[in-house]
Coordinates of C-alpha atoms in Angstrom, one line a residue:
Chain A
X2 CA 0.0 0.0 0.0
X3 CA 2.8 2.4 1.3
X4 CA 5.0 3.3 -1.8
X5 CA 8.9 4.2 -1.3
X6 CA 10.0 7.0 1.8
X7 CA 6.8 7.0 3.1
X8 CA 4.1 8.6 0.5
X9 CA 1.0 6.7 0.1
X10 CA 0.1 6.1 -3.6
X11 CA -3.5 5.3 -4.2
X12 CA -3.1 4.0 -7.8
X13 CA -1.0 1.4 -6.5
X14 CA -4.0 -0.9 -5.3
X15 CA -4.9 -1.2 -9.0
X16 CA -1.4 -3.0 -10.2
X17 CA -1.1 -6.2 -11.3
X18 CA 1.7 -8.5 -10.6
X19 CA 2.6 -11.9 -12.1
X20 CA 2.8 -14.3 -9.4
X21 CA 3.5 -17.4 -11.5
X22 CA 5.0 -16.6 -15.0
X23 CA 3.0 -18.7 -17.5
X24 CA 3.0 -18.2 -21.1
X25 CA 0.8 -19.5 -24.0
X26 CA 1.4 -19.5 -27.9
X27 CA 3.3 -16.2 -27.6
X28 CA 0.7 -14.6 -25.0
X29 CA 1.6 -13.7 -21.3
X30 CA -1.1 -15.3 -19.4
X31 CA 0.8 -15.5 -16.0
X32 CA -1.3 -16.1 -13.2
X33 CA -1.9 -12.7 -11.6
X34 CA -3.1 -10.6 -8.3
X35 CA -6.1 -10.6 -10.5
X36 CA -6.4 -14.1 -11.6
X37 CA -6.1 -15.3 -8.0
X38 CA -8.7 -12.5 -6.3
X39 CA -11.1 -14.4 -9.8
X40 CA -9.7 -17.5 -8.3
X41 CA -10.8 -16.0 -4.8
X42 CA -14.3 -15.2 -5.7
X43 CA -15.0 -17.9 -7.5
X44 CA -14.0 -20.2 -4.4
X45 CA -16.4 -17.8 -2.1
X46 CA -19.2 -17.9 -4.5
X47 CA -19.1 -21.5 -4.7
X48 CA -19.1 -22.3 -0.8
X49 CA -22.0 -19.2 -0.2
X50 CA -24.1 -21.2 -3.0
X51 CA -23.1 -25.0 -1.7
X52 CA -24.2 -23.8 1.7
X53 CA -27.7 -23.3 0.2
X54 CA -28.0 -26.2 -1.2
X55 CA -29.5 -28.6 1.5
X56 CA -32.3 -28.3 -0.1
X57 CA -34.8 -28.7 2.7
X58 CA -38.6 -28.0 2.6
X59 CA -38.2 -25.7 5.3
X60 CA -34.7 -23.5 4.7
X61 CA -32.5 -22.6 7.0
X62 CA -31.0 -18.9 7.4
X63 CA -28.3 -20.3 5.1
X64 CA -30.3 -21.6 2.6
X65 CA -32.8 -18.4 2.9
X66 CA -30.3 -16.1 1.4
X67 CA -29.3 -18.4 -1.4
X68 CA -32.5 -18.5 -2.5
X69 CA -33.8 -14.5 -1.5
X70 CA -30.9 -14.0 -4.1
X71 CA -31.9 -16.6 -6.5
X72 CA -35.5 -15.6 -6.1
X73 CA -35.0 -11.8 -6.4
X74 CA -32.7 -12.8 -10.5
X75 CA -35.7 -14.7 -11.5
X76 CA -37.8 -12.3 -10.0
X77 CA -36.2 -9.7 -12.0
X78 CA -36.1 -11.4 -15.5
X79 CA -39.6 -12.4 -15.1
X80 CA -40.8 -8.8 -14.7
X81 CA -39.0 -6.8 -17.1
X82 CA -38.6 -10.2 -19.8
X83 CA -41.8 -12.1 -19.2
X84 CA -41.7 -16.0 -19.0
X85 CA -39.3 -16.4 -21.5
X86 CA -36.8 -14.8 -19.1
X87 CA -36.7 -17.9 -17.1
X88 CA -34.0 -19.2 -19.7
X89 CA -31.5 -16.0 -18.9
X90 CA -31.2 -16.5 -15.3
X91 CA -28.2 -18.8 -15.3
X92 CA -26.2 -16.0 -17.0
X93 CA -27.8 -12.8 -15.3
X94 CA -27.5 -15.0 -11.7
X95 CA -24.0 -15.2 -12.8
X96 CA -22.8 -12.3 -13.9
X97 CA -24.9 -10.6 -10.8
X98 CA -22.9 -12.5 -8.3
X99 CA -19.7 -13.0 -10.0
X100 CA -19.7 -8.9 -9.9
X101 CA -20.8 -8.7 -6.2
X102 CA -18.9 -11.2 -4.7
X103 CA -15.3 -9.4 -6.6
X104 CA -16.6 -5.9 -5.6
X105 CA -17.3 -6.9 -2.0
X106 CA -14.1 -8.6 -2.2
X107 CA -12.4 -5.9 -2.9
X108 CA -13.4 -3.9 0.3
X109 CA -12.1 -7.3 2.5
X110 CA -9.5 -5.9 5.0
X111 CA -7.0 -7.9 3.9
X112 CA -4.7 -5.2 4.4
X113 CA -4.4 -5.9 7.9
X114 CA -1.7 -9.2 7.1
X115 CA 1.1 -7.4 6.1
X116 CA 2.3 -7.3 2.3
X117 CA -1.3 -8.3 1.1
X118 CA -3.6 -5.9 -0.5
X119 CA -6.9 -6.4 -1.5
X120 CA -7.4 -6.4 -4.9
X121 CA -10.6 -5.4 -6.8
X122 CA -11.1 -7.0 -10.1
X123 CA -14.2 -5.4 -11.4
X124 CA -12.1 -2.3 -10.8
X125 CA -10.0 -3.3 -14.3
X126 CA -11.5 -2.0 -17.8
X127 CA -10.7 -5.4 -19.1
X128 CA -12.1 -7.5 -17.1
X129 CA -15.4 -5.2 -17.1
X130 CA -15.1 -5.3 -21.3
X131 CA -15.2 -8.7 -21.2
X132 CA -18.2 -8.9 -18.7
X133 CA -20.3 -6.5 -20.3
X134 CA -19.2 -8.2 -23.6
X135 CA -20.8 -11.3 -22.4
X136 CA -24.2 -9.3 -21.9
X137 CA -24.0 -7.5 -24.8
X138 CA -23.2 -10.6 -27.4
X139 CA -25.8 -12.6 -25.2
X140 CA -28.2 -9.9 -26.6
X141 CA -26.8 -10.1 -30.4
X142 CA -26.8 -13.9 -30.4
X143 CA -30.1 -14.1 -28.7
X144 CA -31.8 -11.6 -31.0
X145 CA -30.3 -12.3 -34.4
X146 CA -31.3 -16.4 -33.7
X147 CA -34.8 -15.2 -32.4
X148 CA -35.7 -12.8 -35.0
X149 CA -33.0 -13.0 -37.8
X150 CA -33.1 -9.4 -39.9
X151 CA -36.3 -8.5 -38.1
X152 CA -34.2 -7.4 -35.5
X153 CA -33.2 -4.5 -36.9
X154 CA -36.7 -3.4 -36.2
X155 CA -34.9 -2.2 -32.6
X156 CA -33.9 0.4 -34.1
X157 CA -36.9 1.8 -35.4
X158 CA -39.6 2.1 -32.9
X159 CA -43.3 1.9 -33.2
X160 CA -44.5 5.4 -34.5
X161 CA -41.7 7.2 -35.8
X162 CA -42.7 9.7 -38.0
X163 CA -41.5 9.1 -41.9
X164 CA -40.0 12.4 -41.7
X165 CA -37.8 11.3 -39.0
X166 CA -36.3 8.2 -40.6
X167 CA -33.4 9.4 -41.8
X168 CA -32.4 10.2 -38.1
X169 CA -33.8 8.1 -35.6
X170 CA -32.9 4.8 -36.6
X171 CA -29.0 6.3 -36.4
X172 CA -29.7 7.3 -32.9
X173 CA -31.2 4.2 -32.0
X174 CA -28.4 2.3 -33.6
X175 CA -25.2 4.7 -31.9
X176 CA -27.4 3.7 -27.8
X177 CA -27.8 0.3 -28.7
X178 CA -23.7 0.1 -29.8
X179 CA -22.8 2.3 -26.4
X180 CA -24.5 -0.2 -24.3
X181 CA -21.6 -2.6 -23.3
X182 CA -19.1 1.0 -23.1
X183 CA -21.6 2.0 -20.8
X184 CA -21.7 -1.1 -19.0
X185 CA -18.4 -1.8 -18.4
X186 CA -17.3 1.9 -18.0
X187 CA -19.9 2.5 -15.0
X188 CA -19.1 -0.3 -13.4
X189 CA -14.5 0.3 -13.7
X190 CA -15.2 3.8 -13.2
X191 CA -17.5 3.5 -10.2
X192 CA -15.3 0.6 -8.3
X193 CA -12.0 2.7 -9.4
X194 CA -13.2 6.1 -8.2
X195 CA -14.1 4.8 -4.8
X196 CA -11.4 3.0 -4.0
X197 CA -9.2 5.9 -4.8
X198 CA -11.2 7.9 -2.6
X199 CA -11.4 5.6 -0.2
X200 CA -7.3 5.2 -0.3
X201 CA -6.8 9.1 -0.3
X202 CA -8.3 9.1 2.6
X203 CA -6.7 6.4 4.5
X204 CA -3.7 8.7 3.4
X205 CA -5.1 11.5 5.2
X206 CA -5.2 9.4 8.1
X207 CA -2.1 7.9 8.2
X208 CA 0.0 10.9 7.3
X209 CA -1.9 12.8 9.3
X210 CA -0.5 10.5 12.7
X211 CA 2.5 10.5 11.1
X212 CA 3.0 14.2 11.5
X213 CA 4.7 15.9 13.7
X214 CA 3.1 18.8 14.8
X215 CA 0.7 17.9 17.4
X216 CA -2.2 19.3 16.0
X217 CA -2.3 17.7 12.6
X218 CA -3.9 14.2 13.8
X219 CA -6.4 15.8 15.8
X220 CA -7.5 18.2 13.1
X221 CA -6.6 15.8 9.8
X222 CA -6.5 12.5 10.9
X223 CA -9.5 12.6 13.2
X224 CA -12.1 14.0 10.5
X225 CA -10.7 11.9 7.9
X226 CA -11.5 8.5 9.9
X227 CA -14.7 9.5 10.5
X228 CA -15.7 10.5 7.1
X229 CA -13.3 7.4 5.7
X230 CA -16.1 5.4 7.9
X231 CA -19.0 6.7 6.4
X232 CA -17.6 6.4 2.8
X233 CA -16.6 2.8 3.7
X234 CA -20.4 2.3 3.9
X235 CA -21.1 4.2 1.6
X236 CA -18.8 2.3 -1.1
X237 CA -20.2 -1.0 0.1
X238 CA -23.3 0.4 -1.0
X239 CA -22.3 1.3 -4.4
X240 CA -20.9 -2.5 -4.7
X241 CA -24.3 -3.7 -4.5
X242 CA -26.0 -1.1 -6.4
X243 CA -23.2 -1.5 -9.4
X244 CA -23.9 -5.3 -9.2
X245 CA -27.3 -4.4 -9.5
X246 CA -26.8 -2.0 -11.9
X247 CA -25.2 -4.7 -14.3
X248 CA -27.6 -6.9 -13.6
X249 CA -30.8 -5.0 -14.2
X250 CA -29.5 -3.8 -17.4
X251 CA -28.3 -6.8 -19.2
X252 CA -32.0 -7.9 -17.9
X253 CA -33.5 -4.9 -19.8
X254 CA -31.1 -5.4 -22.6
X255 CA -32.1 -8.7 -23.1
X256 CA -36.2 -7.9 -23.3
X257 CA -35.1 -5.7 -26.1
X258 CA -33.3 -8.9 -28.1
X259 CA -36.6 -11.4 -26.8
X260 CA -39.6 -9.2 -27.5
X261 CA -37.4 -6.3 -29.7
X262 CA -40.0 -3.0 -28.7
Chain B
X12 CA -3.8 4.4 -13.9
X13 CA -2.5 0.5 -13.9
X14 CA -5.8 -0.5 -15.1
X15 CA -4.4 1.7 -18.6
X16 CA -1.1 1.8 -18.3
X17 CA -0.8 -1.6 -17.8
X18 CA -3.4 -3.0 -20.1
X19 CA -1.4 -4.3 -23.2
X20 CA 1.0 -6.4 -20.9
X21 CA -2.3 -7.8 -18.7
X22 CA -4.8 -7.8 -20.9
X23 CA -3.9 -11.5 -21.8
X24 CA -3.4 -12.9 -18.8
X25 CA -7.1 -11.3 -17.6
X26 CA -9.0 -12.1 -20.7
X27 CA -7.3 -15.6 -19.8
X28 CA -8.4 -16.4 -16.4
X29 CA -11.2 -14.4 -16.7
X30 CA -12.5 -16.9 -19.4
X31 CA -11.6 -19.8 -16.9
X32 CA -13.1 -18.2 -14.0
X33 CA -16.4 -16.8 -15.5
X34 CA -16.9 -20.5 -17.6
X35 CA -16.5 -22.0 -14.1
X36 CA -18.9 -19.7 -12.6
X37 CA -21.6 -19.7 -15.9
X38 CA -21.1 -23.7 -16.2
X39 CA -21.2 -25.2 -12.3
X40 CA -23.0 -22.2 -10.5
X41 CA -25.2 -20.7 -13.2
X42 CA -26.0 -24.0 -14.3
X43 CA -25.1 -27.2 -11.9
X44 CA -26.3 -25.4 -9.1
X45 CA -28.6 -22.8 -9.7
X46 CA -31.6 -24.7 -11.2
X47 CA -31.2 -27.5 -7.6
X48 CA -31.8 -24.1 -5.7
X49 CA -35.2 -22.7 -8.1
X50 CA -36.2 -26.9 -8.1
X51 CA -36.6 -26.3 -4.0
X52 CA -37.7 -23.4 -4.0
X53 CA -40.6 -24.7 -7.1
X54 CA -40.9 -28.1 -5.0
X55 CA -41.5 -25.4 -1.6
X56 CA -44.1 -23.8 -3.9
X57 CA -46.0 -26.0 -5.5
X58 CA -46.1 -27.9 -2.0
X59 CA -47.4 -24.7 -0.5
X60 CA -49.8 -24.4 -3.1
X61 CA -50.9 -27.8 -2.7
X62 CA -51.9 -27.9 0.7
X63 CA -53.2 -24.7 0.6
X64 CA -55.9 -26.2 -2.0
X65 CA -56.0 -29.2 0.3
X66 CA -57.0 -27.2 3.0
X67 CA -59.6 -25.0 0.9
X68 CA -60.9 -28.3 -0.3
X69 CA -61.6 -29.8 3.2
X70 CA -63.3 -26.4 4.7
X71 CA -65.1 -26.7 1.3
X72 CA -66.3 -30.1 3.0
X73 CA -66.7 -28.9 6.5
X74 CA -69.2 -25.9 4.9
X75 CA -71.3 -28.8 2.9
X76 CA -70.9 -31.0 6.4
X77 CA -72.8 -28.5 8.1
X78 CA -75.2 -27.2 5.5
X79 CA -76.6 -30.6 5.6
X80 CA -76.6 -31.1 9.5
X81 CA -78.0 -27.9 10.1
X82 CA -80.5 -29.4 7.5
X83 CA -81.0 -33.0 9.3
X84 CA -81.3 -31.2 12.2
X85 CA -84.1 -29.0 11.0
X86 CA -86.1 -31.8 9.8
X87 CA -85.8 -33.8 12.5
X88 CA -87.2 -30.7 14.7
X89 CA -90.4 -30.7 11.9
X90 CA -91.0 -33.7 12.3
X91 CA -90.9 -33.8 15.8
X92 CA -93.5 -31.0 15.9
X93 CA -95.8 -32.9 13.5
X94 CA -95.2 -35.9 15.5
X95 CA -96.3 -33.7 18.5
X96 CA -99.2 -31.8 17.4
X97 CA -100.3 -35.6 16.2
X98 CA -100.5 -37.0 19.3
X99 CA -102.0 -34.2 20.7
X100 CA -104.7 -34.0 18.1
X101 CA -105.6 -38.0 18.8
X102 CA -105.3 -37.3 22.3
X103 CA -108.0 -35.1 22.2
X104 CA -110.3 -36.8 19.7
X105 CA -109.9 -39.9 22.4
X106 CA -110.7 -37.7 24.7
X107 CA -113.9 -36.4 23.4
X108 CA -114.7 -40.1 22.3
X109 CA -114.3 -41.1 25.7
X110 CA -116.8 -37.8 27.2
X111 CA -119.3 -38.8 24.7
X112 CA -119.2 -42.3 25.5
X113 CA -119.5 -41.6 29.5
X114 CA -122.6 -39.2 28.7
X115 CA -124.2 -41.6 26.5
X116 CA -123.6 -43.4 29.7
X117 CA -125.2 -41.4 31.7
X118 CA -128.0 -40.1 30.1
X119 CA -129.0 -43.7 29.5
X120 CA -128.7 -44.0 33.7
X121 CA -130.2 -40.5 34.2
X122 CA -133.2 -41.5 31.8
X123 CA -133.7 -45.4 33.8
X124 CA -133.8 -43.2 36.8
X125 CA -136.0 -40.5 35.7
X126 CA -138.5 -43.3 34.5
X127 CA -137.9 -45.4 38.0
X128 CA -138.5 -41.9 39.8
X129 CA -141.7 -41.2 38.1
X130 CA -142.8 -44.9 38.4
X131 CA -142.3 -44.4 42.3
X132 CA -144.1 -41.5 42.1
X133 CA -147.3 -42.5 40.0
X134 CA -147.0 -45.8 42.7
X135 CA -146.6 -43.7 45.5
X136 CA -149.5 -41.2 44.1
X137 CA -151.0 -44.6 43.7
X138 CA -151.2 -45.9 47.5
X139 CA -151.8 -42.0 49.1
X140 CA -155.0 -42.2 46.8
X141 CA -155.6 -45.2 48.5
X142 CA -154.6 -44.4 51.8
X143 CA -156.5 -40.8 51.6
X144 CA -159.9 -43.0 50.3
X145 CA -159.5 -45.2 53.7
X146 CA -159.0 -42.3 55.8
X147 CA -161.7 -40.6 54.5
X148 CA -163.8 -43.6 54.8
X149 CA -162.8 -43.6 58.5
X150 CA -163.1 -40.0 58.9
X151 CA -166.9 -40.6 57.2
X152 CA -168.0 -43.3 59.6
X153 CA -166.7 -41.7 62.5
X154 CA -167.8 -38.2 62.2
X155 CA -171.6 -39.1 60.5
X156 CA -172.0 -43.0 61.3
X157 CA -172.6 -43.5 57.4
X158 CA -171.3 -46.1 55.8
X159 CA -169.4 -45.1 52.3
X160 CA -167.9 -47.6 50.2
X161 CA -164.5 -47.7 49.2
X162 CA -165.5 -46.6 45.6
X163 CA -167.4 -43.9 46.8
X164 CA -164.4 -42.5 49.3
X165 CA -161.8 -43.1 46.0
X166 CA -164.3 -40.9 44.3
X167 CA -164.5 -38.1 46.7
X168 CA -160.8 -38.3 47.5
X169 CA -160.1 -38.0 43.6
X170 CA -162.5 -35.3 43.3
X171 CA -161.0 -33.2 45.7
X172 CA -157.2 -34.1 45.0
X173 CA -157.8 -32.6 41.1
X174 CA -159.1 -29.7 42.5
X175 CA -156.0 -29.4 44.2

């Protein structure tokens, strides 16, 4: 966390570094501080889920918040997709908690071993690309097979006038192309803007004790922790709400491909 | 920014392992476990909604149970009452049967002894005539000496007892 003589760099959370050199026809696909926190949430998801899976009549508190989650995805694709939604939960469910579980991650105090930092992979453009990539071609597969040509009827909607159709249909086309930029931008920007906040404050703090003057940790240091609390909160907030986020869209994205407008 | 600065070195490695990682999630979570948890939690339902039906069912039954009880019951109370007002109905037709009867009875008595009172009466009637002819007779012989027959006292006596 603590660069060289002391300063506190907050961009240094976001490195990667090769733990195990690996290479494969030509590409460098060493196994990473990223691969192992994907590594890391994988293994978490997999025990919260197994842990619901007793599959009693009457669940346990366990069990109870595999399903509320596995309840609330269907519940989700059912309302904005209709019954045909049913078929898109595997993906949504996995994308949802694949996002949550590395975002929350990410906030894990692992910072208190010393020389481990928690790492937060949906904070990484490309691994959010790829993610939103898997929404978005979901979409393109899903609608081309469903509708072939027709579904290029998206991009015209119901009632535009005649006059309008040189323009609209472009307009249409350029939100449709910005949806996975938009999805994976919100989601890197949102878990990269935090954490750098969250880090210049824990700077704040730190420094601030560090100082010498007697003043400075009362004045800095003090208010800093306090509002480094609240922002803590506040960012494990935003972790749910971006998982959300990602999750609600790709829903919406994929009514557009089932039932185009 | 290392997410940009580094991203042609890394870029490989996180496509890479993201792949492996995300397939493992999609393929075992998304779908191994996944549909178990929606098949209990569709078994839960569908058991819920069962029993609910079951239950709707038997109070279904329970409402029918005591239409027709409340029915039963109701007859039995009819004819209870008609079985009542029956017997009290032949009750009193025996009961007049039976008056009549006893005042047949006893106007048959009353007329014997009306007829045996007035026979006693003519017969008494009968002997004072008789008596009253006798004393006369006496009373005659005594007071005048004369001698008057036993038709001619009757005579007198009946003369004088229908004048009064």
């Amino acid at each position: 966390m603590a660069g060289e003589s002391g300063k506190i760099d907050p961009m240094y959370q976001f490195k990667i570094e090769p733990l195990a050199q690996l290479n494969l026809a030509g590409y460098d696909v060493s196994f990473t501080n990223s691969s192992l926190f994907m590594v890391l949430v994988l293994g978490a998801l997999w025990v919260f889920m197994a842990g619901g899976m007793k599959r009693e009549m009457v669940p346990g508190r366990w069990q109870m918040a595999v399903e509320g989650i596995t309840g609330f995805i269907n519940n989700m694709l059912t309302a904005n997709v209709g019954p045909e939604g049913k078929k898109y939960v595997p993906l949504v469910f996995s994308l949802f908690m694949f996002i949550l579980m590395a975002n929350f991650m990410g906030m894990m105090p692992f910072g208190i071993v010393p020389g481990v930092h928690p790492f937060t992979i949906t904070s990484h453009l490309t691994v959010t690309a790829v993610l939103a990539l898997f929404s978005f071609g979901t979409v393109l597969v899903v609608g081309f097979w469903r509708h072939g040509l027709h579904f290029f009827s998206l991009f015209v909607p119901q009632g535009t006038p005649l006059a309008l159709m040189w323009l609209i249909p472009v307009i249409e086309l350029f939100s449709f192309m910005i949806r996975p930029f938009s999805l994976a931008l919100r989601l890197f920007v949102a878990m990269t803007a935090g954490h750098i906040l969250m880090k210049v404050l824990a700077g704040f703090v730190i420094n601030g004790l560090n100082a010498e003057a007697a003043w400075v940790p009362l004045i800095v240091s003090f208010p800093a922790f306090v509002l480094m609390i609240g922002i803590t909160l506040l960012e494990l907030l935003v972790c749910a709400i971006q998982a959300y986020v990602f999750a609600l869209l790709t829903s919406l994205y994929i009514n557009d491909a089932v039932n185009l407008h | 920014m290392p997410q940009i600065a580094q991203i042609l070195e890394t870029y490989a490695s996180q496509f890479f392992w993201l792949m492996i990682v995300f397939g493992l999630v999609y393929f075992t979570i998304g779908h191994g476990m996944l549909p178990k948890v929606e098949a209990t939690m569709d078994a839960r339902n569908r058991k819920i909604a069962d029993d609910l039906a079951a239950a709707e069912l038997a109070r279904a039954e329970a409402d029918d149970l005591g239409d027709s009880g409340e029915a039963g019951l109701a007859a039995a109370r009819a004819a209870a009452q008609a079985k009542a007002s029956d017997a009290k109905a032949k009750g009193a037709k025996d009961a007049e049967a039976r008056l009549a009867k006893a005042d047949a009875e006893i106007s048959v008595k009353l007329a014997a002894a009306e007829a045996a009172l007035s026979a006693a009466t003519a017969k008494a009637m009968a002997s004072i005539e008789t008596v009253a002819a006798d004393a006369a007779a006496d009373i005659v012989a005594k007071v005048s000496g004369a001698k008057v027959t036993p038709a001619q006292a009757a005579k007198a006596v009946k003369a004088v007892m229908s004048n009064g």
